[in-house]
mmCIF file of C-alpha atoms in Angstrom:
data_model
loop_
_atom_site.group_PDB
_atom_site.id
_atom_site.type_symbol
_atom_site.label_atom_id
_atom_site.label_comp_id
_atom_site.label_asym_id
_atom_site.label_seq_id
_atom_site.Cartn_x
_atom_site.Cartn_y
_atom_site.Cartn_z
ATOM 1 C CA MET D 52 -14.096 -10.980 10.500
ATOM 2 C CA GLU D 53 -16.771 -13.437 9.455
ATOM 3 C CA ASN D 54 -16.542 -14.358 5.802
ATOM 4 C CA ASP D 55 -19.815 -12.846 4.637
ATOM 5 C CA GLU D 56 -20.812 -10.944 1.499
ATOM 6 C CA THR D 57 -22.376 -8.152 3.555
ATOM 7 C CA ALA D 58 -19.164 -7.681 5.537
ATOM 8 C CA LYS D 59 -17.134 -7.634 2.305
ATOM 9 C CA LYS D 60 -19.435 -4.997 0.798
ATOM 10 C CA ILE D 61 -19.187 -2.856 3.910
ATOM 11 C CA LEU D 62 -15.403 -3.189 3.930
ATOM 12 C CA ALA D 63 -15.053 -2.224 0.252
ATOM 13 C CA VAL D 64 -17.400 0.768 0.486
ATOM 14 C CA ALA D 65 -15.916 1.981 3.775
ATOM 15 C CA THR D 66 -12.391 1.805 2.345
ATOM 16 C CA LYS D 67 -13.389 4.062 -0.548
ATOM 17 C CA LEU D 68 -15.296 6.517 1.648
ATOM 18 C CA PHE D 69 -12.579 6.734 4.306
ATOM 19 C CA ALA D 70 -9.961 7.286 1.581
ATOM 20 C CA GLU D 71 -12.008 10.085 0.034
ATOM 21 C CA LYS D 72 -13.269 11.825 3.172
ATOM 22 C CA GLY D 73 -11.122 10.689 6.082
ATOM 23 C CA TYR D 74 -12.242 8.820 9.154
ATOM 24 C CA LYS D 75 -14.103 11.737 10.728
ATOM 25 C CA GLY D 76 -15.795 12.732 7.474
ATOM 26 C CA VAL D 77 -17.714 9.471 7.116
ATOM 27 C CA SER D 78 -20.723 8.350 9.135
ATOM 28 C CA VAL D 79 -21.886 4.809 9.822
ATOM 29 C CA ARG D 80 -25.176 5.629 8.101
ATOM 30 C CA GLU D 81 -23.304 6.837 4.984
ATOM 31 C CA ILE D 82 -21.274 3.617 4.810
ATOM 32 C CA LEU D 83 -24.365 1.443 5.156
ATOM 33 C CA GLN D 84 -26.285 3.473 2.604
ATOM 34 C CA ALA D 85 -23.449 3.284 0.057
ATOM 35 C CA ALA D 86 -23.116 -0.468 0.692
ATOM 36 C CA GLN D 87 -26.889 -0.845 0.302
ATOM 37 C CA VAL D 88 -27.166 -2.472 3.704
ATOM 38 C CA GLY D 89 -30.405 -1.701 5.529
ATOM 39 C CA ASN D 90 -29.466 -3.034 8.965
ATOM 40 C CA ILE D 91 -28.133 -0.103 11.029
ATOM 41 C CA GLY D 92 -26.334 -2.528 13.339
ATOM 42 C CA ALA D 93 -24.402 -4.317 10.585
ATOM 43 C CA ILE D 94 -21.118 -2.485 11.200
ATOM 44 C CA SER D 95 -21.302 -3.231 14.918
ATOM 45 C CA TYR D 96 -22.208 -6.854 14.204
ATOM 46 C CA TYR D 97 -19.409 -7.555 11.736
ATOM 47 C CA PHE D 98 -16.686 -5.234 12.976
ATOM 48 C CA GLY D 99 -17.574 -3.963 16.449
ATOM 49 C CA GLY D 100 -18.113 -0.345 15.317
ATOM 50 C CA LYS D 101 -16.827 2.327 12.957
ATOM 51 C CA ARG D 102 -13.443 2.616 14.687
ATOM 52 C CA GLU D 103 -12.854 -1.139 14.519
ATOM 53 C CA LEU D 104 -13.933 -1.174 10.855
ATOM 54 C CA TYR D 105 -11.333 1.485 10.071
ATOM 55 C CA LEU D 106 -8.650 -0.437 11.953
ATOM 56 C CA GLU D 107 -9.605 -3.640 10.132
ATOM 57 C CA ILE D 108 -9.027 -1.895 6.791
ATOM 58 C CA LEU D 109 -5.566 -0.743 7.894
ATOM 59 C CA ARG D 110 -4.666 -4.128 9.399
ATOM 60 C CA GLU D 111 -5.811 -6.012 6.303
ATOM 61 C CA HIS D 112 -3.429 -3.990 4.135
ATOM 62 C CA PHE D 113 -0.491 -4.825 6.367
ATOM 63 C CA LYS D 114 -1.438 -8.489 6.606
ATOM 64 C CA ASN D 115 -1.173 -8.601 2.815
ATOM 65 C CA ALA D 116 2.118 -6.674 2.906
ATOM 66 C CA HIS D 117 3.587 -9.122 5.427
ATOM 67 C CA ARG D 118 2.421 -12.120 3.385
ATOM 68 C CA LEU D 119 4.155 -10.586 0.371
ATOM 69 C CA ALA D 120 7.358 -9.929 2.340
ATOM 70 C CA ASP D 121 7.394 -13.519 3.581
ATOM 71 C CA ALA D 122 6.771 -14.848 0.071
ATOM 72 C CA ILE D 123 9.506 -12.674 -1.416
ATOM 73 C CA ASN D 124 12.037 -13.775 1.171
ATOM 74 C CA GLN D 125 11.164 -17.462 0.747
ATOM 75 C CA LYS D 126 10.817 -17.671 -3.046
ATOM 76 C CA GLU D 127 13.236 -15.149 -4.463
ATOM 77 C CA SER D 128 16.976 -15.470 -4.023
ATOM 78 C CA SER D 129 18.325 -12.433 -5.816
ATOM 79 C CA PRO D 130 17.959 -8.905 -4.364
ATOM 80 C CA ILE D 131 17.028 -7.769 -7.882
ATOM 81 C CA LYS D 132 14.180 -10.297 -8.099
ATOM 82 C CA LYS D 133 12.975 -9.319 -4.637
ATOM 83 C CA LEU D 134 12.834 -5.626 -5.522
ATOM 84 C CA GLU D 135 11.126 -6.438 -8.830
ATOM 85 C CA ARG D 136 8.446 -8.273 -6.839
ATOM 86 C CA ILE D 137 7.957 -5.189 -4.655
ATOM 87 C CA PHE D 138 7.345 -3.066 -7.768
ATOM 88 C CA GLU D 139 4.921 -5.700 -9.081
ATOM 89 C CA ALA D 140 3.095 -5.825 -5.752
ATOM 90 C CA ILE D 141 2.687 -2.049 -5.630
ATOM 91 C CA GLY D 142 1.179 -2.091 -9.120
ATOM 92 C CA ALA D 143 -1.115 -4.992 -8.238
ATOM 93 C CA THR D 144 -2.259 -3.244 -5.064
ATOM 94 C CA TYR D 145 -3.252 -0.147 -6.987
ATOM 95 C CA LYS D 146 -5.174 -2.185 -9.496
ATOM 96 C CA THR D 147 -7.055 -4.250 -6.914
ATOM 97 C CA SER D 148 -7.391 -1.768 -4.060
ATOM 98 C CA PRO D 149 -6.437 1.800 -4.988
ATOM 99 C CA TYR D 150 -8.356 3.306 -2.091
ATOM 100 C CA THR D 151 -6.475 1.307 0.529
ATOM 101 C CA ILE D 152 -3.174 2.877 -0.481
ATOM 102 C CA LYS D 153 -4.700 6.349 -0.596
ATOM 103 C CA LEU D 154 -6.116 5.783 2.883
ATOM 104 C CA LEU D 155 -2.790 4.515 4.177
ATOM 105 C CA PHE D 156 -0.873 7.486 2.824
ATOM 106 C CA SER D 157 -3.420 9.835 4.322
ATOM 107 C CA GLU D 158 -2.752 8.251 7.725
ATOM 108 C CA ILE D 159 1.021 8.511 7.239
ATOM 109 C CA ASN D 160 0.913 12.127 6.055
ATOM 110 C CA ASN D 161 -1.663 13.310 8.606
ATOM 111 C CA PRO D 162 -0.986 11.161 11.651
ATOM 112 C CA GLY D 163 -3.868 10.989 14.071
ATOM 113 C CA GLU D 164 -5.179 8.577 16.634
ATOM 114 C CA PHE D 165 -4.710 5.591 14.318
ATOM 115 C CA PHE D 166 -1.103 6.223 13.316
ATOM 116 C CA PRO D 167 0.411 4.431 16.334
ATOM 117 C CA VAL D 168 -1.420 1.298 15.171
ATOM 118 C CA ILE D 169 0.345 1.344 11.793
ATOM 119 C CA ASP D 170 3.683 2.958 12.696
ATOM 120 C CA SER D 171 5.413 -0.338 13.504
ATOM 121 C CA GLU D 172 3.946 -1.855 10.334
ATOM 122 C CA VAL D 173 5.339 0.973 8.202
ATOM 123 C CA LYS D 174 8.755 0.516 9.828
ATOM 124 C CA SER D 175 8.591 -3.220 9.157
ATOM 125 C CA ILE D 176 7.952 -2.674 5.429
ATOM 126 C CA GLN D 177 10.779 -0.138 5.309
ATOM 127 C CA LYS D 178 13.097 -2.639 7.001
ATOM 128 C CA VAL D 179 12.318 -5.395 4.491
ATOM 129 C CA SER D 180 13.164 -3.110 1.553
ATOM 130 C CA ARG D 181 16.229 -1.652 3.246
ATOM 131 C CA ASP D 182 17.531 -5.150 4.071
ATOM 132 C CA ILE D 183 17.068 -6.302 0.466
ATOM 133 C CA ILE D 184 18.998 -3.294 -0.816
ATOM 134 C CA GLN D 185 21.738 -3.851 1.765
ATOM 135 C CA ALA D 186 21.973 -7.507 0.701
ATOM 136 C CA GLY D 187 22.450 -6.321 -2.900
ATOM 137 C CA ILE D 188 25.237 -3.976 -1.793
ATOM 138 C CA ASP D 189 26.889 -6.736 0.242
ATOM 139 C CA ALA D 190 26.700 -9.104 -2.747
ATOM 140 C CA LYS D 191 28.302 -6.396 -4.917
ATOM 141 C CA ILE D 192 25.242 -6.308 -7.180
ATOM 142 C CA PHE D 193 24.383 -2.731 -6.192
ATOM 143 C CA ARG D 194 26.806 0.165 -5.964
ATOM 144 C CA ALA D 195 28.752 0.422 -2.712
ATOM 145 C CA ASP D 196 27.914 4.130 -2.350
ATOM 146 C CA VAL D 197 24.157 3.485 -2.346
ATOM 147 C CA ASN D 198 22.451 4.369 0.912
ATOM 148 C CA PRO D 199 19.820 1.659 1.658
ATOM 149 C CA GLU D 200 17.541 4.078 3.530
ATOM 150 C CA SER D 201 17.597 6.639 0.726
ATOM 151 C CA MET D 202 17.022 3.970 -1.920
ATOM 152 C CA THR D 203 14.059 2.611 0.050
ATOM 153 C CA LEU D 204 12.544 6.093 -0.086
ATOM 154 C CA VAL D 205 13.312 6.367 -3.796
ATOM 155 C CA LEU D 206 11.790 2.951 -4.520
ATOM 156 C CA PHE D 207 8.500 3.757 -2.796
ATOM 157 C CA SER D 208 8.423 7.313 -4.110
ATOM 158 C CA ILE D 209 8.943 6.378 -7.730
ATOM 159 C CA ALA D 210 6.480 3.485 -7.552
ATOM 160 C CA HIS D 211 3.712 5.372 -5.719
ATOM 161 C CA PHE D 212 3.944 8.883 -7.144
ATOM 162 C CA VAL D 213 1.712 8.413 -10.170
ATOM 163 C CA PHE D 214 -1.046 6.943 -8.024
ATOM 164 C CA LEU D 215 -0.826 9.417 -5.186
ATOM 165 C CA MET D 216 -0.796 12.408 -7.531
ATOM 166 C CA PRO D 217 -3.405 11.368 -10.114
ATOM 167 C CA ASN D 218 -4.311 14.915 -11.112
ATOM 168 C CA PHE D 219 -0.669 15.631 -11.887
ATOM 169 C CA ALA D 220 -0.218 12.399 -13.822
ATOM 170 C CA LYS D 221 -3.531 12.120 -15.690
ATOM 171 C CA ASN D 222 -2.480 14.327 -18.618
ATOM 172 C CA LEU D 223 0.732 12.370 -19.019
ATOM 173 C CA LEU D 224 -0.554 8.826 -18.570
ATOM 174 C CA THR D 225 -3.507 6.789 -19.684
ATOM 175 C CA ASP D 226 -4.695 3.461 -18.311
ATOM 176 C CA LYS D 227 -2.791 1.803 -21.145
ATOM 177 C CA THR D 228 0.512 3.248 -19.954
ATOM 178 C CA PHE D 229 0.044 2.250 -16.294
ATOM 179 C CA GLU D 230 2.182 -0.873 -16.660
ATOM 180 C CA ASP D 231 4.599 0.972 -18.925
ATOM 181 C CA TYR D 232 5.108 3.617 -16.239
ATOM 182 C CA LEU D 233 5.890 1.047 -13.553
ATOM 183 C CA ALA D 234 8.210 -0.881 -15.856
ATOM 184 C CA GLN D 235 10.111 2.284 -16.777
ATOM 185 C CA ALA D 236 10.198 3.493 -13.158
ATOM 186 C CA GLN D 237 11.641 0.135 -12.144
ATOM 187 C CA GLU D 238 14.232 0.255 -14.935
ATOM 188 C CA ILE D 239 15.333 3.758 -13.927
ATOM 189 C CA PHE D 240 15.549 2.715 -10.285
ATOM 190 C CA PHE D 241 17.772 -0.264 -11.082
ATOM 191 C CA ARG D 242 19.921 1.726 -13.471
ATOM 192 C CA GLY D 243 20.661 4.078 -10.587
ATOM 193 C CA ILE D 244 21.758 1.436 -8.090
ATOM 194 C CA MET D 245 23.445 -1.239 -10.216
ATOM 195 C CA ARG D 246 27.213 -1.552 -10.216
#
């Protein structure tokens, strides 16, 4: 994608609209109107069409996830530090791009024509987390009876729940306790798997 302010505006607005209404519930005209772009051909010009715009949003999320995974594996040595970085990254993603995660989970929970595009990416993220947990078990940092697959599910569940269920959480949390929630969720997670 060309590095252009118009393209960035379209991408940001489309991410929000797709997350709120789903792929089929959003028109090209609606995206352009919300982005305050008057050229009806702008989506085709920058992205190749609505479908390609949607795929670009999904791909961009996973590009960032893979960059994070690479950085974690290169910089961090301890399985604990690596998992802490995953918690931090989830929190940062919600702060910078909450609609991307909502969109992604919508695709995972209601698989459609785009799910095959992200299925291998989802499995790759799961593998990174599972491998880190297994490395912690092998190093005798984490309990031997911990199941890496189950703990991967627990990690992502505990970190994402508050953001995926905002109406459930809003009476319990304020913006000020966002970081507190993640810190406590992380502490509880580690307490459960440490030897």
